[in-house]
Tab-separated table of C-alpha atoms in Angstrom:
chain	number	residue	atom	x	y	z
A	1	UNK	CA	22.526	168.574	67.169
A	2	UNK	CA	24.076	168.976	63.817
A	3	UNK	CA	27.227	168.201	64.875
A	4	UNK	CA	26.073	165.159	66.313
A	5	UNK	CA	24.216	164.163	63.255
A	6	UNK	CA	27.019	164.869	61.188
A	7	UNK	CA	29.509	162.712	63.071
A	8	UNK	CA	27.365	159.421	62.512
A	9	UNK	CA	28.848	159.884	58.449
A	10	UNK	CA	31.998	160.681	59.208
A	11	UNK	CA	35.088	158.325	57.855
A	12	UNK	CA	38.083	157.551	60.932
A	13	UNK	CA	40.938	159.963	60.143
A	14	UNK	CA	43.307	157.795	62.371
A	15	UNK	CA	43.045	154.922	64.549
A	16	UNK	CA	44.050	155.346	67.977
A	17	UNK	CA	46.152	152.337	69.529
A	18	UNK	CA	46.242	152.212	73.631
A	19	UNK	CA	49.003	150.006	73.966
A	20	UNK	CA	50.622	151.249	76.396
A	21	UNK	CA	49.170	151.905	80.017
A	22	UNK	CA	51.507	154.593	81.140
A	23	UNK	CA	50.883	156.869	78.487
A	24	UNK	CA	46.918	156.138	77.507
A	25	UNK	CA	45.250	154.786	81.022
A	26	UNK	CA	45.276	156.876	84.244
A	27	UNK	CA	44.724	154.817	88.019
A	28	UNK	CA	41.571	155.892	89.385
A	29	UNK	CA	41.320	154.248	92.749
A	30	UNK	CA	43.287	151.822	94.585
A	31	UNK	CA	46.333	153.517	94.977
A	32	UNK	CA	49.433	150.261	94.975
A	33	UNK	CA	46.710	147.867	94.113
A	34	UNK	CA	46.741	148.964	90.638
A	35	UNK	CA	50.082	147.840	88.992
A	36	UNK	CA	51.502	149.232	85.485
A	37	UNK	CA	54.568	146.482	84.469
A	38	UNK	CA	56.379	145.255	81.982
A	39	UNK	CA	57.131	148.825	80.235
A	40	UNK	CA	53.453	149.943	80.115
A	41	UNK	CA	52.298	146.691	78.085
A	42	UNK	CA	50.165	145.576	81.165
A	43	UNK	CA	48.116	146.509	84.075
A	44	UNK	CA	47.379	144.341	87.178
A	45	UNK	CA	44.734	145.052	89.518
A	46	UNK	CA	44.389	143.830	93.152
A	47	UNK	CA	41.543	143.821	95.584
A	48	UNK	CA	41.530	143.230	99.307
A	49	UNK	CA	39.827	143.589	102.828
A	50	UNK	CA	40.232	147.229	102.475
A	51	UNK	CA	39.726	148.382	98.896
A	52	UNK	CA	39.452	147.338	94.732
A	53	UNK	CA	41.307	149.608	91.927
A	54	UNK	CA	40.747	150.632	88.415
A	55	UNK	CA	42.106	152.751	86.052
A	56	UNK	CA	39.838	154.910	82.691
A	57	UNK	CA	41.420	156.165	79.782
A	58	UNK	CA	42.883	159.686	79.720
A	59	UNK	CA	40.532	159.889	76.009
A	60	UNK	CA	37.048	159.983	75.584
A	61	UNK	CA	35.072	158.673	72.675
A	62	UNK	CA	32.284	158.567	70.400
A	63	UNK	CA	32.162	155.195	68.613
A	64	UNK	CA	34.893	153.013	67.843
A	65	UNK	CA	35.877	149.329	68.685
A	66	UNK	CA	37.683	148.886	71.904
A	67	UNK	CA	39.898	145.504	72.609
A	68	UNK	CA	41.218	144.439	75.864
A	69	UNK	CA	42.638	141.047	77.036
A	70	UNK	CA	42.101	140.116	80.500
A	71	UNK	CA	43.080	136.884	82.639
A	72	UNK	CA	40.754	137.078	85.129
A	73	UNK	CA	41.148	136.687	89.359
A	74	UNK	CA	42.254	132.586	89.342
A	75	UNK	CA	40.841	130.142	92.262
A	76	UNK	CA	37.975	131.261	94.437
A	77	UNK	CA	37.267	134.258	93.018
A	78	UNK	CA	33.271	133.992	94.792
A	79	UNK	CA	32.164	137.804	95.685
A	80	UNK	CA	34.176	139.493	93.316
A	81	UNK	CA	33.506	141.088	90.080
A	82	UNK	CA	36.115	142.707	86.683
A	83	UNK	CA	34.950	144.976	84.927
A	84	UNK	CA	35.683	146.309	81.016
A	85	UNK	CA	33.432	149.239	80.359
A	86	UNK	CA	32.307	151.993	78.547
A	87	UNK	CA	30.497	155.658	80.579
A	88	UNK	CA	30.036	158.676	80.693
A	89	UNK	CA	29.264	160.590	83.535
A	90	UNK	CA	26.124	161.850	85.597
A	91	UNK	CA	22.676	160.658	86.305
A	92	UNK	CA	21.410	160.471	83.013
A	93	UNK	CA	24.900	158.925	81.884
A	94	UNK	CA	25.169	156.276	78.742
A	95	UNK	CA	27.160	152.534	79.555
A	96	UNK	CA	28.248	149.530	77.568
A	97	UNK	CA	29.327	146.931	80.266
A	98	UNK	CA	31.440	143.574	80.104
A	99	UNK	CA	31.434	142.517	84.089
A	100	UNK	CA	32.611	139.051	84.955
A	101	UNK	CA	31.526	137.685	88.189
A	102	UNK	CA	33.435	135.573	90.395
A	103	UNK	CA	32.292	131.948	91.457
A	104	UNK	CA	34.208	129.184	94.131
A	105	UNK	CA	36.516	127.142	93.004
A	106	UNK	CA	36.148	124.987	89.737
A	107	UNK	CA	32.838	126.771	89.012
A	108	UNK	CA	32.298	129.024	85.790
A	109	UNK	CA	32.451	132.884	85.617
A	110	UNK	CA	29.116	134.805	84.729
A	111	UNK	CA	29.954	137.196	82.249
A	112	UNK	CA	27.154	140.254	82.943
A	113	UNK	CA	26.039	142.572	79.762
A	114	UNK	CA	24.404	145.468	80.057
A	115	UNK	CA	23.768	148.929	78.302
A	116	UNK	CA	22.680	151.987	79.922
A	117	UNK	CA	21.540	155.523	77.976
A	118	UNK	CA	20.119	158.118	79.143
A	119	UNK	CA	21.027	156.978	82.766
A	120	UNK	CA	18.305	153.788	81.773
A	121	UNK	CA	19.533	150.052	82.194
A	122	UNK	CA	17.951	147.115	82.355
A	123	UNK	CA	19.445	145.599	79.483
A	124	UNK	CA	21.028	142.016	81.301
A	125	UNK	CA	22.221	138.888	79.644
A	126	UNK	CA	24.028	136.467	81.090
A	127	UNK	CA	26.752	134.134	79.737
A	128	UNK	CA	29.514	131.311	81.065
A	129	UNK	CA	32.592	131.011	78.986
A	130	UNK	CA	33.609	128.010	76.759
A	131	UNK	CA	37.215	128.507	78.348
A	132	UNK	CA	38.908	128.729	81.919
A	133	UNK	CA	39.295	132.719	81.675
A	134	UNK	CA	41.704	132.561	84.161
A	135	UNK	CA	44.305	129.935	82.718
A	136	UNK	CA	45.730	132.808	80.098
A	137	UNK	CA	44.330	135.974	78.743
A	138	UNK	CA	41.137	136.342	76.383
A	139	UNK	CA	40.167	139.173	74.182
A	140	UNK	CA	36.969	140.961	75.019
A	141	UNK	CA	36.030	143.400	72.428
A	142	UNK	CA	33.016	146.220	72.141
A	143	UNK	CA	32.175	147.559	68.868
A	144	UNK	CA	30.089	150.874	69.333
A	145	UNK	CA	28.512	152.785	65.956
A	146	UNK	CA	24.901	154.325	65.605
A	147	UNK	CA	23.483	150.974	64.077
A	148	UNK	CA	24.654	148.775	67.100
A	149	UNK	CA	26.624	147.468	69.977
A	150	UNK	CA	28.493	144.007	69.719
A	151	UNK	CA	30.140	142.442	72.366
A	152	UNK	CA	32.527	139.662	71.278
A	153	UNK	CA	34.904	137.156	73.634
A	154	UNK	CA	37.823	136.485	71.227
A	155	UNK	CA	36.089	137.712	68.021
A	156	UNK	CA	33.254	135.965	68.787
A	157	UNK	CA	29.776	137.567	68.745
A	158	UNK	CA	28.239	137.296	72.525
A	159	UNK	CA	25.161	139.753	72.001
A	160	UNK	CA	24.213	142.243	69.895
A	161	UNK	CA	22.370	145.447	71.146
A	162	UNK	CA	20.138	146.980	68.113
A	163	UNK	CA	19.460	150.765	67.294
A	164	UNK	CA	15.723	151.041	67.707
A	165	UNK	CA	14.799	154.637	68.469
A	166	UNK	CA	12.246	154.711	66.263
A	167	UNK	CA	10.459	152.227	68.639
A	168	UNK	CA	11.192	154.594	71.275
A	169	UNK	CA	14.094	152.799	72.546
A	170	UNK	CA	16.952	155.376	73.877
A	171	UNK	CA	20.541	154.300	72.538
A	172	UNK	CA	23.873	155.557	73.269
A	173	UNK	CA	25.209	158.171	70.421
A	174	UNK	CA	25.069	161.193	71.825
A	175	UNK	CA	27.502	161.459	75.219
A	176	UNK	CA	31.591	160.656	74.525
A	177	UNK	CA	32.531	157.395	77.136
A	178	UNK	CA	35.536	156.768	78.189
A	179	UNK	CA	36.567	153.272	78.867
A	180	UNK	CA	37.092	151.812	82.329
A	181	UNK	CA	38.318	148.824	84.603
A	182	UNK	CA	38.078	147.821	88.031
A	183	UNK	CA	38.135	144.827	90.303
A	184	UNK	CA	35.869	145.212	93.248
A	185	UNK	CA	34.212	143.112	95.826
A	186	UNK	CA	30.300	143.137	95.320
A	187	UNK	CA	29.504	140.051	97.889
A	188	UNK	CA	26.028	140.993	98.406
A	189	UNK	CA	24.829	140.184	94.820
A	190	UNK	CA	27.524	138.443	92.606
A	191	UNK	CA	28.195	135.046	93.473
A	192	UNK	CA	24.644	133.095	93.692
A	193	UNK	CA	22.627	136.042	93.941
A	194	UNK	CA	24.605	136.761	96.952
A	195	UNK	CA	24.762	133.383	98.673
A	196	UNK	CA	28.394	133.106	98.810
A	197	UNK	CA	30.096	135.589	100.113
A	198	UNK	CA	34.449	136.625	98.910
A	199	UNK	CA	36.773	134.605	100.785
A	200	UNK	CA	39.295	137.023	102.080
A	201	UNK	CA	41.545	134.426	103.351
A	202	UNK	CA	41.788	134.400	99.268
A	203	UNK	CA	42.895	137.943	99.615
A	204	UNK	CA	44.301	139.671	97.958
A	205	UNK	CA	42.684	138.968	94.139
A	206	UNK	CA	44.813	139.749	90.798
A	207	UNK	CA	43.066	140.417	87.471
A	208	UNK	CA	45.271	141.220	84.182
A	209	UNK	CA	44.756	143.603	81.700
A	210	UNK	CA	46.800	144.020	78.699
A	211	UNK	CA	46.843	145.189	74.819
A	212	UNK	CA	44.341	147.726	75.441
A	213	UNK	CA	43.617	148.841	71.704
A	214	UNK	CA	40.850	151.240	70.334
A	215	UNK	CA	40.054	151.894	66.757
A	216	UNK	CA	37.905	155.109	67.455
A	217	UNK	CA	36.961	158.670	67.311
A	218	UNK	CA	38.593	160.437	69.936
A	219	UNK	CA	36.506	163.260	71.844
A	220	UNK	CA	37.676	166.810	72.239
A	221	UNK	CA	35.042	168.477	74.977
A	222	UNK	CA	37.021	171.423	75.215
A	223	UNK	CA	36.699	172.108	71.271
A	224	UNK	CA	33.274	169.696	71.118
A	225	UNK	CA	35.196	167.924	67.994
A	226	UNK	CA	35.569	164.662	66.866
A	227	UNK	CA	39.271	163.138	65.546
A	228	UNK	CA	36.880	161.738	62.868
A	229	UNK	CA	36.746	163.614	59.983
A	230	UNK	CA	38.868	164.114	56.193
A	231	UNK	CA	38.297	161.322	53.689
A	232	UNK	CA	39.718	157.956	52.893
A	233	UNK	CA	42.658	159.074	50.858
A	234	UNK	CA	43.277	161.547	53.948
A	235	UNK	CA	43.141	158.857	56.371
A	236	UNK	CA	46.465	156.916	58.103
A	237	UNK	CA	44.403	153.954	58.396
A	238	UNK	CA	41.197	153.211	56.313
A	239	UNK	CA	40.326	150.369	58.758
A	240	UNK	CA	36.511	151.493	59.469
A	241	UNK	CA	35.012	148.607	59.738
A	242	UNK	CA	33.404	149.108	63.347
A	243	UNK	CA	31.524	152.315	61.714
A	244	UNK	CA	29.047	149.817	59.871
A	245	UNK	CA	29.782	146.544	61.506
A	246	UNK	CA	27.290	144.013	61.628
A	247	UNK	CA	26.908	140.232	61.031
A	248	UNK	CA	27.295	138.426	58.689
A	249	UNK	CA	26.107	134.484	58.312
A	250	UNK	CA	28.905	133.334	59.753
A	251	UNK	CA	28.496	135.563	63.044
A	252	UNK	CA	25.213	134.657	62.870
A	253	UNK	CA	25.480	131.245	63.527
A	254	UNK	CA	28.487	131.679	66.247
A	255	UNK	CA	26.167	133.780	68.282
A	256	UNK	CA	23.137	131.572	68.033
A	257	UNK	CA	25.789	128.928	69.528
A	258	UNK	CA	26.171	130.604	72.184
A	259	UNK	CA	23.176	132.099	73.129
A	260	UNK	CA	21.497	128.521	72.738
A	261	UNK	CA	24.484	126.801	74.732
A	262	UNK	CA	26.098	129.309	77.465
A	263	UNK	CA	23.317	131.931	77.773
A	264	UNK	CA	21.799	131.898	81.396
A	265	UNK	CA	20.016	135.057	81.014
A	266	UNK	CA	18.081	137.368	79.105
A	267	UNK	CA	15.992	140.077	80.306
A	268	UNK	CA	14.125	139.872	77.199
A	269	UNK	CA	12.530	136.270	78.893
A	270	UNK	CA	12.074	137.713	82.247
A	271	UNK	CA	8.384	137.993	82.548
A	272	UNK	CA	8.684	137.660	86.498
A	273	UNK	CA	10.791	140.639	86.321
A	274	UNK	CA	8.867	142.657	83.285
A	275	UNK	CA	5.489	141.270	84.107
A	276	UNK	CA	4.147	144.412	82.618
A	277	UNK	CA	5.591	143.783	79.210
A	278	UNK	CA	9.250	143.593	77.673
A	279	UNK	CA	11.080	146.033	76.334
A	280	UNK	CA	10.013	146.949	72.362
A	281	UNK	CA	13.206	145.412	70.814
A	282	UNK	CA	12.591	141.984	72.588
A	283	UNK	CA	10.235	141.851	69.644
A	284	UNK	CA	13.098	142.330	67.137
A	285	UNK	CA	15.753	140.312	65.970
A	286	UNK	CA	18.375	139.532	68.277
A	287	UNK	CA	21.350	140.123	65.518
């Protein structure tokens, strides 16, 4: 527990940068469909009649900010869903997810938020994009620290996620994540609630990943250490900025753009689905 506590004050000795696939990403499923090119610099994914892929990172973490560009499957993409992600593992495991459901031709992506801790989730919101995701690649970004969890779509803040324990709210600190990808067909909920079903004429579907970089405390669990530690004159790289990032008035106002213009859902306004009462930080400031 001390240890814990101790990392949350604890300055980044280095950053680490995931550039390249071969050396910092490992396939997990999907055997050819997942596709390292162009000297480790980017990662394709493929999904057909028969199965998806995905890859995780060979680290595991404790805060940081993780950036990844993706250019999403092109077309009619209806029944299938990408996924950028933060877990950990087991049934009471923490998650920080960016998923971005397909839709039929010339209609928008949902891009699906969530977080997860203590194997809880029930955390949903619900965007479009102000862009055609699948014209050229986008940066999707999660900064993770003690205070909060932003999600951003090419620097811009999407949704923040607040610390509020002391409302009795559990929040992710405690279990290292690593991060992970996959493109998968999930027919029977992500197009339309499940209305229209993947195409697999289509088949198969390409999403792109590339310039995975983290800026993050790297997880030892066979030591139980942390790569954060030393002080700022000790550190490579005294970019910390993630460790205490928040917004400021100018993120302010780009999220309340887009939650008031390309939000389509927020569990916090559910009251079909929570008719018992929201969740204690619906009460709280969104930012």
């Amino acid at each position: 527990m001390l240890l814990q506590l101790s990392l949350l004050t604890l300055v980044l000795l280095s950053p680490v940068s995931a550039d390249n696939f071969y050396q910092d990403a490992a396939v997990t499923f999907g055997d050819q469909r997942a596709q390292i090119q162009d000297g480790g610099r980017l990662l394709t994914l493929s999904l057909d009649k028969i199965s998806g892929s995905g890859f995780q990172s060979k680290n595991e973490y404790l805060f940081g900010r993780f950036d990844m560009q993706l250019k999403l499957v092109p077309g009619n993409s209806a029944g299938t869903v990408t996924t950028f992600y933060l877990s950990s593992q087991g049934a009471g495991h923490d998650e920080i997810d960016f998923e971005f459901l397909g839709n039929s031709s010339g209609l928008p992506y949902t891009v699906h938020t969530n977080v997860y801790s203590q194997g809880k989730g029930n955390k949903e919101q619900q965007f479009r994009l102000w862009f055609d995701p699948t014209s050229s690649f986008h940066t999707y970004s999660i900064v993770w620290n003690s205070q909060r969890i932003i999600f951003l779509v090419d620097n811009i803040p999407i949704r923040v996620f607040n610390n509020h324990e002391a409302l009795g709210v559990a929040y992710p600190k405690n279990q290292a994540m690593r991060v992970y990808a996959s493109l998968w067909n999930a027919d029977d909920w992500a197009t339309q609630g499940g209305r229209v079903k993947t195409d697999w004429s289509m088949a198969p579907f390409t999403a792109s990943y590339r310039n995975f970089n983290t800026n993050a405390c790297v997880w030892s669990a066979a030591t139980s250490t942390s790569s954060c530690g030393g002080s700022k004159t000790e550190s490579v790289n005294n970019d910390e900025t993630w460790q205490t990032q928040q917004l400021n008035a100018n993120g302010r106002n780009r999220i309340r753009w887009v939650q008031q213009k390309y939000m389509i859902y927020n569990y916090c306004a559910d009251a079909n689905r929570f008719s018992q009462g929201f969740s204690p930080e619906c009460k709280r400031s969104r930012f």
